[in-house]
Amino acid sequence: MKAAPFSYRRAATLDEALAAGGETSRFLAGGQSLVPMMNLRLTLADTMIDISGLAELRRSGREGDRVFIGAGVTHAMIEDGRIEDPSRGYLRHVAGGIAFRSVRNRGTLGGSLAHADPAADWPTALLALGAEAVVRGAGGERRLPLTQFQLGLMETALRPDEILVGVTVPVLSDLARWSYRKFCRKSGEFAHSIAAAVCDPRRELAEVVLGAAADKPCRLGRASALLADGARVDPQQLGQVVDEDVRDATGLAASSYEFHLHRTMVVRACAHLREQT
């Protein structure tokens, strides 16, 4: 299929893009999700505003004890280490596992977050890292924890006249540990289950997040508390905690294949992280 007719406009500045935005327009960055959806007519737009050339969306740098990463930064830029990785290799690992290299060359971090597909990598990975979305519009700038930015299936807190300009992530200490587990039927496909675990005692960060299991990534509170506790946990106790978390997050029956898949991913991520102590 082909997209419905639309007008195309290439923005020269972020302010120009914001001025052109509205209810019936769409912002185009990498286009790896938006273009296929428009071709299938799942998304319609009167105007396509191209923001892929805006250098201000590809900047990155320190902001105190956090690092700002522009929304226009591609997966490949993160994978190749062309921007600072404050996460002790976590972000590079996640980026390197996204789809195929051709997609990573064009797809952007901001595009993935704004698209808000729960089976995508960045919504889950960045939630576990304690990331914050930086949004700009006519009313100024807003900073939202990802728990407030990601509202549901392909739904975010972005208003029609706003652009996601980037995210901030904490600079992890040398005590930080992380694990990222993803199950796909074959390499490059969307995930059927994602489990991310990040723990940094010095920053009081302990998060376990399950993705590709509900309408948005789910923070697993009991498993996160178990990581924060720091005590040795036997496999049986870990399994019981994860069972409760996955059941609450998904509503799946414990006998179902999907429940077993999600449980296995979370247990493996938590166990791998605990092995690093």
Coordinates of C-alpha atoms in Angstrom, one line a residue:
M1 CA 0.0 0.0 0.0
K2 CA 1.0 3.6 -0.3
A3 CA 0.5 6.5 2.1
A4 CA -2.4 8.9 1.8
P5 CA -1.5 12.3 0.2
F6 CA 0.4 14.7 2.5
S7 CA 2.5 17.8 2.2
Y8 CA 6.2 17.7 3.1
R9 CA 8.1 20.4 4.9
R10 CA 11.8 20.2 6.0
A11 CA 12.4 22.2 9.1
A12 CA 15.6 24.3 9.3
T13 CA 15.4 24.8 13.1
L14 CA 13.6 23.3 16.1
D15 CA 11.6 26.5 16.5
E16 CA 10.4 26.3 12.9
A17 CA 9.4 22.7 13.4
L18 CA 7.4 23.6 16.6
A19 CA 5.7 26.4 14.8
A20 CA 4.6 24.1 12.0
G21 CA 3.4 21.3 14.3
G22 CA -0.2 20.6 15.1
E23 CA -3.0 18.0 15.4
T24 CA -2.8 16.9 11.8
S25 CA 1.0 16.9 11.3
R26 CA 3.7 14.3 12.1
F27 CA 7.4 14.8 12.8
L28 CA 9.7 12.6 10.7
A29 CA 13.2 11.7 12.1
G30 CA 14.4 8.2 11.1
G31 CA 11.1 7.1 9.7
Q32 CA 11.7 3.4 10.6
S33 CA 8.3 3.1 12.3
L34 CA 6.3 6.1 11.0
V35 CA 6.8 5.5 7.2
P36 CA 5.6 1.9 7.3
M37 CA 2.6 2.9 9.4
M38 CA 1.7 5.6 6.9
N39 CA 2.1 3.3 4.0
L40 CA -0.3 0.9 5.7
R41 CA -2.5 3.9 6.4
L42 CA -2.5 3.1 10.1
T43 CA -1.3 6.7 10.6
L44 CA -2.5 9.7 8.6
A45 CA -1.0 13.2 8.4
D46 CA -1.8 16.3 6.4
T47 CA 1.8 17.5 6.8
M48 CA 5.0 15.6 7.3
I49 CA 7.6 17.8 9.0
D50 CA 11.2 16.5 8.5
I51 CA 13.4 17.1 11.5
S52 CA 16.1 14.6 10.6
G53 CA 18.6 17.3 9.7
L54 CA 18.3 19.3 13.0
A55 CA 21.8 19.2 14.7
E56 CA 20.2 20.4 18.0
L57 CA 18.4 17.1 18.2
R58 CA 21.7 15.1 17.8
R59 CA 23.6 16.8 20.6
S60 CA 24.6 15.0 23.8
G61 CA 26.5 16.1 26.9
R62 CA 26.8 16.2 30.7
E63 CA 24.1 17.9 32.8
G64 CA 25.5 17.5 36.3
D65 CA 25.2 13.9 37.4
R66 CA 23.2 13.0 34.3
V67 CA 23.9 12.9 30.5
F68 CA 21.5 14.4 27.9
I69 CA 21.1 12.4 24.7
G70 CA 19.3 14.1 21.9
A71 CA 16.2 12.5 20.4
G72 CA 17.8 12.6 16.9
V73 CA 20.7 10.4 18.0
T74 CA 20.5 7.1 16.0
H75 CA 20.8 3.6 17.4
A76 CA 24.0 3.2 15.5
M77 CA 25.6 6.3 17.1
I78 CA 25.0 4.8 20.5
E79 CA 26.1 1.3 19.4
D80 CA 29.4 2.7 17.9
G81 CA 30.2 4.8 21.0
R82 CA 29.9 8.1 19.1
I83 CA 28.3 9.6 22.1
E84 CA 29.2 9.4 25.7
D85 CA 27.8 6.2 27.4
P86 CA 27.2 7.0 31.1
S87 CA 25.7 3.5 31.7
R88 CA 28.9 1.4 31.7
G89 CA 28.1 -0.3 28.4
Y90 CA 24.3 -0.8 29.0
L91 CA 23.1 1.6 26.3
R92 CA 25.6 0.3 23.7
H93 CA 24.5 -3.3 24.4
V94 CA 20.8 -2.4 24.0
A95 CA 21.4 -0.4 20.8
G96 CA 23.5 -3.2 19.2
G97 CA 20.6 -5.6 19.5
I98 CA 17.9 -3.4 17.8
A99 CA 16.7 -4.9 14.5
F100 CA 19.3 -4.8 11.7
R101 CA 22.2 -2.4 11.0
S102 CA 20.3 -0.7 8.2
V103 CA 17.5 0.2 10.7
R104 CA 20.0 1.2 13.4
N105 CA 21.7 3.6 10.9
R106 CA 18.5 5.6 10.5
G107 CA 16.2 4.8 13.5
T108 CA 16.5 7.3 16.4
L109 CA 16.2 7.0 20.1
G110 CA 13.5 9.7 20.2
G111 CA 11.5 8.2 17.4
S112 CA 11.4 4.9 19.3
L113 CA 10.2 6.5 22.5
A114 CA 7.6 8.7 20.8
H115 CA 6.3 5.7 18.9
A116 CA 5.8 3.9 22.2
D117 CA 5.7 0.4 21.0
P118 CA 5.9 -1.8 24.1
A119 CA 7.9 -4.4 22.2
A120 CA 10.6 -1.9 21.2
D121 CA 13.9 -1.9 23.2
W122 CA 14.3 1.7 24.3
P123 CA 11.0 2.1 26.2
T124 CA 11.9 -0.8 28.5
A125 CA 15.7 -0.2 28.6
L126 CA 15.5 3.5 29.5
L127 CA 12.7 3.0 32.1
A128 CA 15.0 0.6 33.9
L129 CA 17.8 3.1 33.8
G130 CA 15.7 5.9 35.4
A131 CA 15.6 8.1 32.3
E132 CA 13.7 11.3 32.0
A133 CA 12.1 12.6 28.8
V134 CA 12.8 16.2 27.8
V135 CA 9.9 17.7 25.9
R136 CA 9.7 21.1 24.3
G137 CA 6.7 23.0 22.9
A138 CA 5.1 26.5 22.6
G139 CA 4.7 26.6 26.4
G140 CA 8.3 25.9 27.1
E141 CA 10.2 22.8 28.3
R142 CA 9.0 19.9 30.4
R143 CA 10.9 17.0 31.9
L144 CA 9.0 13.9 32.7
P145 CA 10.0 10.6 34.2
L146 CA 9.4 7.8 31.7
T147 CA 6.7 6.5 34.0
Q148 CA 4.7 9.7 33.2
F149 CA 5.8 9.9 29.6
Q150 CA 4.8 6.4 28.5
L151 CA 1.0 6.2 28.9
G152 CA 0.0 3.1 27.0
L153 CA 0.1 1.3 23.7
M154 CA 1.7 3.8 21.2
E155 CA 0.5 6.6 23.5
T156 CA 2.7 9.2 25.2
A157 CA 2.2 12.4 27.2
L158 CA 3.3 14.5 24.1
R159 CA 0.9 17.2 23.1
P160 CA 0.3 17.9 19.4
D161 CA 2.5 21.1 19.5
E162 CA 5.4 19.4 21.3
I163 CA 8.5 17.5 20.3
L164 CA 10.5 15.1 22.3
V165 CA 14.0 16.7 22.2
G166 CA 15.9 14.1 24.2
V167 CA 16.3 12.2 27.4
T168 CA 18.6 12.4 30.4
V169 CA 20.0 9.4 32.0
P170 CA 22.0 9.0 35.2
V171 CA 25.8 8.5 35.2
L172 CA 26.2 5.1 36.8
S173 CA 28.9 4.5 39.3
D174 CA 31.6 1.8 39.3
L175 CA 29.3 -0.2 41.6
A176 CA 26.6 -0.4 38.9
R177 CA 25.5 -3.7 37.5
W178 CA 23.0 -4.4 34.7
S179 CA 21.5 -7.2 32.7
Y180 CA 19.3 -7.1 29.6
R181 CA 17.5 -10.2 28.2
K182 CA 15.4 -10.3 25.1
F183 CA 13.6 -13.2 23.3
C184 CA 12.8 -13.0 19.6
R185 CA 11.8 -15.9 17.3
K186 CA 14.6 -14.8 15.0
S187 CA 17.3 -12.2 15.0
G188 CA 16.1 -8.7 14.2
E189 CA 12.5 -9.2 14.9
F190 CA 10.4 -7.4 17.5
A191 CA 10.8 -9.0 20.9
H192 CA 8.2 -11.4 22.4
S193 CA 9.6 -10.6 25.8
I194 CA 12.2 -8.2 27.3
A195 CA 13.6 -8.0 30.8
A196 CA 15.9 -5.2 32.0
A197 CA 17.6 -5.0 35.4
V198 CA 19.8 -2.2 36.5
C199 CA 21.2 -1.8 40.0
D200 CA 23.5 1.0 41.3
P201 CA 23.7 1.2 45.2
R202 CA 25.6 4.4 45.1
R203 CA 22.8 6.1 43.1
E204 CA 20.1 4.2 45.0
L205 CA 18.9 2.8 41.7
A206 CA 17.4 -0.7 41.5
E207 CA 14.9 -1.4 38.7
V208 CA 13.6 -4.5 37.1
V209 CA 11.3 -3.8 34.1
L210 CA 9.4 -6.2 31.9
G211 CA 8.7 -5.2 28.2
A212 CA 6.7 -6.6 25.4
A213 CA 4.2 -8.1 27.9
A214 CA 1.5 -5.4 28.3
D215 CA 0.5 -2.1 26.7
K216 CA 3.6 -0.4 28.1
P217 CA 6.7 -1.6 29.9
C218 CA 6.0 -2.6 33.5
R219 CA 8.2 -1.9 36.5
L220 CA 8.3 -5.1 38.7
G221 CA 8.2 -3.7 42.2
R222 CA 9.0 -6.9 44.2
A223 CA 11.9 -7.9 42.1
S224 CA 13.3 -4.3 42.2
A225 CA 13.1 -4.3 46.0
L226 CA 14.9 -7.6 46.1
L227 CA 17.8 -6.1 44.0
A228 CA 17.8 -3.0 46.2
D229 CA 18.1 -5.1 49.4
G230 CA 21.5 -6.5 48.3
A231 CA 21.2 -9.7 50.3
R232 CA 21.9 -13.1 48.7
V233 CA 18.7 -14.6 47.3
D234 CA 18.2 -18.3 46.6
P235 CA 16.7 -19.2 43.2
Q236 CA 13.4 -20.4 44.7
Q237 CA 12.8 -17.1 46.5
L238 CA 13.6 -15.2 43.3
G239 CA 11.3 -17.4 41.3
Q240 CA 8.4 -16.8 43.7
V241 CA 8.9 -13.0 43.7
V242 CA 9.0 -12.9 39.9
D243 CA 5.9 -15.1 39.6
E244 CA 3.9 -12.6 41.6
D245 CA 5.3 -9.6 39.7
V246 CA 4.6 -11.1 36.3
R247 CA 1.1 -12.2 37.3
D248 CA 0.3 -8.7 38.5
A249 CA 1.8 -7.0 35.4
T250 CA 0.3 -9.2 32.8
G251 CA -2.8 -10.9 34.3
L252 CA -1.7 -14.1 32.5
A253 CA -2.4 -17.6 33.9
A254 CA 0.7 -19.2 35.3
S255 CA 0.1 -22.2 33.1
S256 CA 0.3 -20.2 29.9
Y257 CA 3.3 -20.2 27.5
E258 CA 3.5 -16.4 27.6
F259 CA 3.7 -16.3 31.4
H260 CA 6.5 -18.9 31.4
L261 CA 8.4 -16.9 28.7
H262 CA 8.2 -13.6 30.6
R263 CA 9.0 -15.3 33.9
T264 CA 12.1 -16.9 32.4
M265 CA 13.4 -13.7 30.9
V266 CA 13.0 -11.8 34.2
V267 CA 14.6 -14.6 36.3
R268 CA 17.5 -14.8 33.9
A269 CA 18.1 -11.1 34.0
C270 CA 17.9 -10.9 37.8
A271 CA 20.1 -14.0 38.2
H272 CA 22.7 -12.6 35.8
L273 CA 22.8 -9.3 37.6
R274 CA 23.2 -11.0 41.0
E275 CA 26.1 -13.1 39.7
Q276 CA 28.0 -9.9 39.1
T277 CA 28.2 -9.1 42.8

